[in-house]
CSV table of N, CA and C in Angstrom, one decimal:
chain,number,residue,atom,x,y,z
A,13,MET,N,11.3,5.9,-7.7
A,13,MET,CA,12.2,5.3,-6.8
A,13,MET,C,11.6,4.7,-5.6
A,14,PHE,N,10.5,5.3,-5.1
A,14,PHE,CA,9.8,4.8,-3.9
A,14,PHE,C,8.3,4.7,-4.3
A,15,LYS,N,7.6,3.8,-3.6
A,15,LYS,CA,6.2,3.6,-3.9
A,15,LYS,C,5.5,3.2,-2.6
A,16,ILE,N,4.2,3.6,-2.4
A,16,ILE,CA,3.5,3.2,-1.2
A,16,ILE,C,2.4,2.2,-1.7
A,17,VAL,N,2.3,1.1,-1.0
A,17,VAL,CA,1.2,0.1,-1.2
A,17,VAL,C,0.5,-0.2,0.1
A,18,ARG,N,-0.8,-0.6,-0.1
A,18,ARG,CA,-1.6,-1.0,1.1
A,18,ARG,C,-1.8,-2.5,1.1
A,19,ILE,N,-1.7,-3.1,2.2
A,19,ILE,CA,-1.9,-4.5,2.4
A,19,ILE,C,-3.4,-4.8,2.3
A,20,LYS,N,-3.7,-5.8,1.5
A,20,LYS,CA,-5.1,-6.3,1.4
A,20,LYS,C,-5.0,-7.8,1.6
A,21,GLY,N,-5.6,-8.3,2.7
A,21,GLY,CA,-5.6,-9.7,2.9
A,21,GLY,C,-4.7,-10.1,4.1
A,22,HIS,N,-4.5,-11.4,4.3
A,22,HIS,CA,-3.8,-11.8,5.5
A,22,HIS,C,-2.7,-12.8,5.3
A,23,SER,N,-2.2,-12.8,4.1
A,23,SER,CA,-1.1,-13.8,3.7
A,23,SER,C,0.2,-13.5,4.4
A,24,MET,N,0.4,-12.3,4.9
A,24,MET,CA,1.7,-12.0,5.6
A,24,MET,C,1.4,-11.7,7.1
A,25,TYR,N,0.3,-12.1,7.6
A,25,TYR,CA,0.0,-12.0,9.0
A,25,TYR,C,0.9,-13.0,9.8
A,26,PRO,N,1.5,-12.6,10.9
A,26,PRO,CA,1.2,-11.5,11.7
A,26,PRO,C,2.1,-10.3,11.4
A,27,ARG,N,3.1,-10.4,10.5
A,27,ARG,CA,4.0,-9.4,10.2
A,27,ARG,C,3.3,-8.1,9.7
A,28,TYR,N,2.4,-8.3,8.7
A,28,TYR,CA,1.6,-7.2,8.2
A,28,TYR,C,0.1,-7.6,8.2
A,29,GLN,N,-0.7,-6.6,8.5
A,29,GLN,CA,-2.2,-6.9,8.6
A,29,GLN,C,-2.9,-6.1,7.5
A,30,ASP,N,-4.1,-6.6,7.2
A,30,ASP,CA,-5.0,-5.9,6.3
A,30,ASP,C,-5.1,-4.5,6.6
A,31,GLY,N,-4.9,-3.6,5.7
A,31,GLY,CA,-5.0,-2.1,5.9
A,31,GLY,C,-3.7,-1.5,6.2
A,32,ASP,N,-2.6,-2.2,6.5
A,32,ASP,CA,-1.3,-1.6,6.8
A,32,ASP,C,-0.8,-1.0,5.5
A,33,PHE,N,0.2,-0.1,5.6
A,33,PHE,CA,0.9,0.5,4.4
A,33,PHE,C,2.4,0.1,4.4
A,34,LEU,N,2.9,-0.1,3.2
A,34,LEU,CA,4.3,-0.4,3.0
A,34,LEU,C,4.9,0.6,2.1
A,35,ILE,N,6.1,1.1,2.5
A,35,ILE,CA,6.9,1.9,1.6
A,35,ILE,C,7.9,1.1,0.9
A,36,LEU,N,7.9,1.1,-0.4
A,36,LEU,CA,8.8,0.2,-1.2
A,36,LEU,C,9.9,1.0,-1.8
A,37,ARG,N,11.1,0.4,-2.0
A,37,ARG,CA,12.1,0.9,-2.8
A,37,ARG,C,12.1,0.1,-4.1
A,38,ARG,N,12.0,0.8,-5.2
A,38,ARG,CA,12.0,0.1,-6.5
A,38,ARG,C,13.5,-0.4,-6.7
A,39,LEU,N,13.6,-1.6,-7.3
A,39,LEU,CA,14.9,-2.2,-7.6
A,39,LEU,C,15.0,-2.5,-9.0
A,40,SER,N,16.2,-2.5,-9.5
A,40,SER,CA,16.3,-3.0,-10.9
A,40,SER,C,16.1,-4.5,-10.9
A,41,ASP,N,16.1,-5.1,-12.1
A,41,ASP,CA,15.9,-6.6,-12.1
A,41,ASP,C,17.2,-7.4,-11.9
A,42,VAL,N,18.2,-6.7,-11.4
A,42,VAL,CA,19.5,-7.4,-11.1
A,42,VAL,C,19.3,-8.3,-9.9
A,43,SER,N,19.3,-9.6,-10.1
A,43,SER,CA,18.9,-10.5,-9.0
A,43,SER,C,19.9,-10.5,-7.9
A,44,SER,N,21.1,-10.0,-8.1
A,44,SER,CA,22.1,-10.0,-7.0
A,44,SER,C,21.7,-9.0,-5.9
A,45,ARG,N,20.7,-8.1,-6.2
A,45,ARG,CA,20.2,-7.1,-5.2
A,45,ARG,C,19.2,-7.7,-4.2
A,46,TYR,N,18.7,-8.9,-4.5
A,46,TYR,CA,17.7,-9.6,-3.7
A,46,TYR,C,18.4,-10.5,-2.7
A,47,LYS,N,17.9,-10.5,-1.5
A,47,LYS,CA,18.5,-11.3,-0.5
A,47,LYS,C,17.4,-12.1,0.2
A,48,VAL,N,17.8,-13.3,0.7
A,48,VAL,CA,16.8,-14.2,1.5
A,48,VAL,C,16.4,-13.4,2.7
A,49,GLY,N,15.1,-13.4,3.0
A,49,GLY,CA,14.5,-12.8,4.1
A,49,GLY,C,13.9,-11.4,3.8
A,50,GLN,N,14.3,-10.8,2.7
A,50,GLN,CA,13.7,-9.5,2.3
A,50,GLN,C,12.2,-9.7,1.9
A,51,ILE,N,11.4,-8.7,2.1
A,51,ILE,CA,10.0,-8.7,1.7
A,51,ILE,C,9.9,-7.9,0.4
A,52,VAL,N,9.3,-8.5,-0.6
A,52,VAL,CA,9.1,-7.9,-1.9
A,52,VAL,C,7.7,-7.9,-2.3
A,53,VAL,N,7.4,-6.9,-3.1
A,53,VAL,CA,6.0,-6.8,-3.7
A,53,VAL,C,6.2,-7.1,-5.2
A,54,PHE,N,5.4,-7.9,-5.8
A,54,PHE,CA,5.5,-8.2,-7.2
A,54,PHE,C,4.1,-8.4,-7.8
A,55,GLN,N,4.1,-8.4,-9.1
A,55,GLN,CA,2.8,-8.5,-9.9
A,55,GLN,C,2.7,-9.9,-10.4
A,56,HIS,N,1.5,-10.5,-10.2
A,56,HIS,CA,1.2,-11.8,-10.7
A,56,HIS,C,0.1,-11.7,-11.7
A,57,GLU,N,0.2,-12.4,-12.9
A,57,GLU,CA,-0.8,-12.2,-13.9
A,57,GLU,C,-2.3,-12.6,-13.5
A,58,THR,N,-2.4,-13.5,-12.6
A,58,THR,CA,-3.7,-13.9,-12.1
A,58,THR,C,-4.2,-13.2,-10.8
A,59,TYR,N,-3.2,-13.1,-9.9
A,59,TYR,CA,-3.6,-12.6,-8.5
A,59,TYR,C,-3.3,-11.2,-8.3
A,60,GLY,N,-2.7,-10.5,-9.2
A,60,GLY,CA,-2.4,-9.0,-9.0
A,60,GLY,C,-1.2,-8.8,-8.2
A,61,THR,N,-1.3,-7.8,-7.3
A,61,THR,CA,-0.2,-7.4,-6.5
A,61,THR,C,-0.1,-8.3,-5.3
A,62,LEU,N,1.1,-8.9,-5.0
A,62,LEU,CA,1.3,-9.8,-3.9
A,62,LEU,C,2.6,-9.3,-3.1
A,63,VAL,N,2.5,-9.6,-1.8
A,63,VAL,CA,3.6,-9.2,-0.9
A,63,VAL,C,4.1,-10.6,-0.3
A,64,LYS,N,5.4,-10.8,-0.4
A,64,LYS,CA,5.9,-12.1,0.1
A,64,LYS,C,7.4,-11.9,0.6
A,65,ARG,N,7.8,-12.9,1.3
A,65,ARG,CA,9.2,-13.0,1.8
A,65,ARG,C,10.0,-13.9,0.9
A,66,ILE,N,11.2,-13.4,0.6
A,66,ILE,CA,12.2,-14.2,-0.3
A,66,ILE,C,12.7,-15.4,0.6
A,67,GLU,N,12.6,-16.6,0.0
A,67,GLU,CA,13.1,-17.8,0.7
A,67,GLU,C,14.4,-18.2,-0.1
A,68,GLN,N,14.4,-18.1,-1.4
A,68,GLN,CA,15.6,-18.5,-2.2
A,68,GLN,C,15.7,-17.5,-3.4
A,69,VAL,N,17.0,-17.3,-3.8
A,69,VAL,CA,17.3,-16.5,-4.9
A,69,VAL,C,18.1,-17.3,-5.9
A,70,ASP,N,17.6,-17.4,-7.1
A,70,ASP,CA,18.3,-18.1,-8.2
A,70,ASP,C,18.8,-17.0,-9.1
A,71,ALA,N,20.1,-16.6,-8.9
A,71,ALA,CA,20.8,-15.6,-9.6
A,71,ALA,C,21.0,-15.9,-11.1
A,72,VAL,N,21.2,-17.2,-11.4
A,72,VAL,CA,21.4,-17.6,-12.8
A,72,VAL,C,20.2,-17.4,-13.6
A,73,ARG,N,19.1,-17.8,-13.1
A,73,ARG,CA,17.8,-17.7,-13.9
A,73,ARG,C,17.0,-16.4,-13.6
A,74,ARG,N,17.6,-15.6,-12.6
A,74,ARG,CA,17.0,-14.3,-12.2
A,74,ARG,C,15.5,-14.5,-11.8
A,75,ARG,N,15.4,-15.3,-10.8
A,75,ARG,CA,14.0,-15.6,-10.2
A,75,ARG,C,14.1,-15.8,-8.7
A,76,LEU,N,12.9,-15.7,-8.1
A,76,LEU,CA,12.8,-15.8,-6.6
A,76,LEU,C,11.8,-16.8,-6.2
A,77,PHE,N,12.1,-17.5,-5.1
A,77,PHE,CA,11.2,-18.4,-4.5
A,77,PHE,C,10.7,-17.7,-3.3
A,78,VAL,N,9.4,-17.4,-3.2
A,78,VAL,CA,8.8,-16.5,-2.1
A,78,VAL,C,7.8,-17.3,-1.3
A,79,LEU,N,7.7,-16.9,0.0
A,79,LEU,CA,6.8,-17.6,0.9
A,79,LEU,C,5.9,-16.5,1.6
A,80,SER,N,4.7,-16.9,2.0
A,80,SER,CA,3.8,-16.2,2.8
A,80,SER,C,4.3,-16.4,4.3
A,81,ASP,N,3.9,-15.5,5.1
A,81,ASP,CA,4.2,-15.7,6.6
A,81,ASP,C,3.0,-16.5,7.2
A,82,HIS,N,1.9,-16.4,6.6
A,82,HIS,CA,0.7,-17.1,7.1
A,82,HIS,C,0.6,-18.5,6.5
A,83,GLU,N,0.3,-19.5,7.2
A,83,GLU,CA,0.3,-20.8,6.7
A,83,GLU,C,-0.6,-21.1,5.5
A,84,ASP,N,-1.7,-20.3,5.4
A,84,ASP,CA,-2.6,-20.5,4.3
A,84,ASP,C,-2.4,-19.6,3.1
A,85,GLY,N,-1.3,-18.8,3.2
A,85,GLY,CA,-1.1,-17.8,2.1
A,85,GLY,C,-0.6,-18.4,0.8
A,86,LEU,N,-1.0,-17.8,-0.2
A,86,LEU,CA,-0.6,-18.1,-1.6
A,86,LEU,C,0.9,-17.7,-1.8
A,87,ASP,N,1.8,-18.6,-2.2
A,87,ASP,CA,3.2,-18.3,-2.4
A,87,ASP,C,3.8,-19.2,-3.5
A,88,SER,N,5.1,-19.3,-3.6
A,88,SER,CA,5.8,-20.1,-4.6
A,88,SER,C,5.5,-21.6,-4.5
A,89,ARG,N,5.0,-22.0,-3.4
A,89,ARG,CA,4.6,-23.5,-3.3
A,89,ARG,C,3.5,-23.8,-4.3
A,90,GLN,N,2.6,-22.7,-4.6
A,90,GLN,CA,1.5,-22.9,-5.5
A,90,GLN,C,1.9,-22.2,-6.9
A,91,LEU,N,2.5,-21.0,-6.8
A,91,LEU,CA,2.8,-20.2,-8.0
A,91,LEU,C,4.0,-20.6,-8.7
A,92,GLY,N,5.0,-21.2,-8.1
A,92,GLY,CA,6.3,-21.5,-8.7
A,92,GLY,C,7.2,-20.3,-8.5
A,93,TRP,N,8.4,-20.3,-9.1
A,93,TRP,CA,9.4,-19.3,-9.0
A,93,TRP,C,8.8,-18.0,-9.7
A,94,ILE,N,9.2,-16.8,-9.1
A,94,ILE,CA,8.8,-15.5,-9.6
A,94,ILE,C,10.0,-14.9,-10.3
A,95,ASP,N,9.8,-14.5,-11.5
A,95,ASP,CA,10.8,-13.8,-12.3
A,95,ASP,C,11.1,-12.4,-11.7
A,96,VAL,N,12.3,-12.0,-11.5
A,96,VAL,CA,12.6,-10.7,-10.9
A,96,VAL,C,12.1,-9.5,-11.7
A,97,SER,N,11.8,-9.7,-12.9
A,97,SER,CA,11.2,-8.6,-13.7
A,97,SER,C,9.8,-8.2,-13.2
A,98,ARG,N,9.1,-9.1,-12.5
A,98,ARG,CA,7.8,-8.9,-12.0
A,98,ARG,C,7.8,-8.1,-10.6
A,99,VAL,N,9.0,-7.9,-10.0
A,99,VAL,CA,9.1,-7.3,-8.7
A,99,VAL,C,8.9,-5.8,-8.9
A,100,THR,N,8.0,-5.3,-8.1
A,100,THR,CA,7.7,-3.8,-8.0
A,100,THR,C,8.8,-3.1,-7.1
A,101,GLY,N,9.1,-3.8,-6.0
A,101,GLY,CA,10.1,-3.2,-5.1
A,101,GLY,C,10.2,-4.0,-3.8
A,102,ARG,N,11.2,-3.6,-3.0
A,102,ARG,CA,11.5,-4.2,-1.7
A,102,ARG,C,11.0,-3.3,-0.6
A,103,VAL,N,10.4,-3.9,0.4
A,103,VAL,CA,9.8,-3.2,1.5
A,103,VAL,C,10.9,-2.5,2.4
A,104,LEU,N,10.8,-1.2,2.5
A,104,LEU,CA,11.7,-0.4,3.4
A,104,LEU,C,11.1,-0.2,4.8
A,105,PHE,N,9.8,0.3,4.8
A,105,PHE,CA,9.2,0.6,6.0
A,105,PHE,C,7.7,0.1,6.0
A,106,HIS,N,7.3,-0.2,7.2
A,106,HIS,CA,5.9,-0.7,7.5
A,106,HIS,C,5.2,0.3,8.3
A,107,ILE,N,4.0,0.7,7.9
A,107,ILE,CA,3.2,1.6,8.7
A,107,ILE,C,1.9,0.9,9.1
A,108,GLY,N,1.8,0.6,10.3
A,108,GLY,CA,0.6,-0.1,10.8
A,108,GLY,C,-0.6,0.9,10.8
A,109,ARG,N,-1.8,0.4,10.7
A,109,ARG,CA,-3.0,1.3,10.6
A,109,ARG,C,-3.5,1.8,12.0
A,110,GLY,N,-2.7,1.6,13.0
A,110,GLY,CA,-3.0,2.1,14.3
A,110,GLY,C,-4.1,1.4,15.1
A,111,ARG,N,-3.9,0.2,15.4
A,111,ARG,CA,-4.9,-0.6,16.1
A,111,ARG,C,-4.9,-0.2,17.5
């Protein structure tokens, strides 16, 4: 039901920084549970685990258009729409690494 992941990289900077931790709530693949603005973690076949902000929800096709917070981050502008079946969970809490 819950999962902890560690941020690697800077694609969600300044919201999250390299080394921060996120506590996720696992969601079913029912697309109506996803809302614009939520931060989700998903699996990509080439890039592995990614953390992004939902920009659009296509409930009919059960997919998400996601964006990075950092201007150079990899997101749906390069990857295309993300199927909700690839989503690991939605971010509930952020734990900074204590800078």
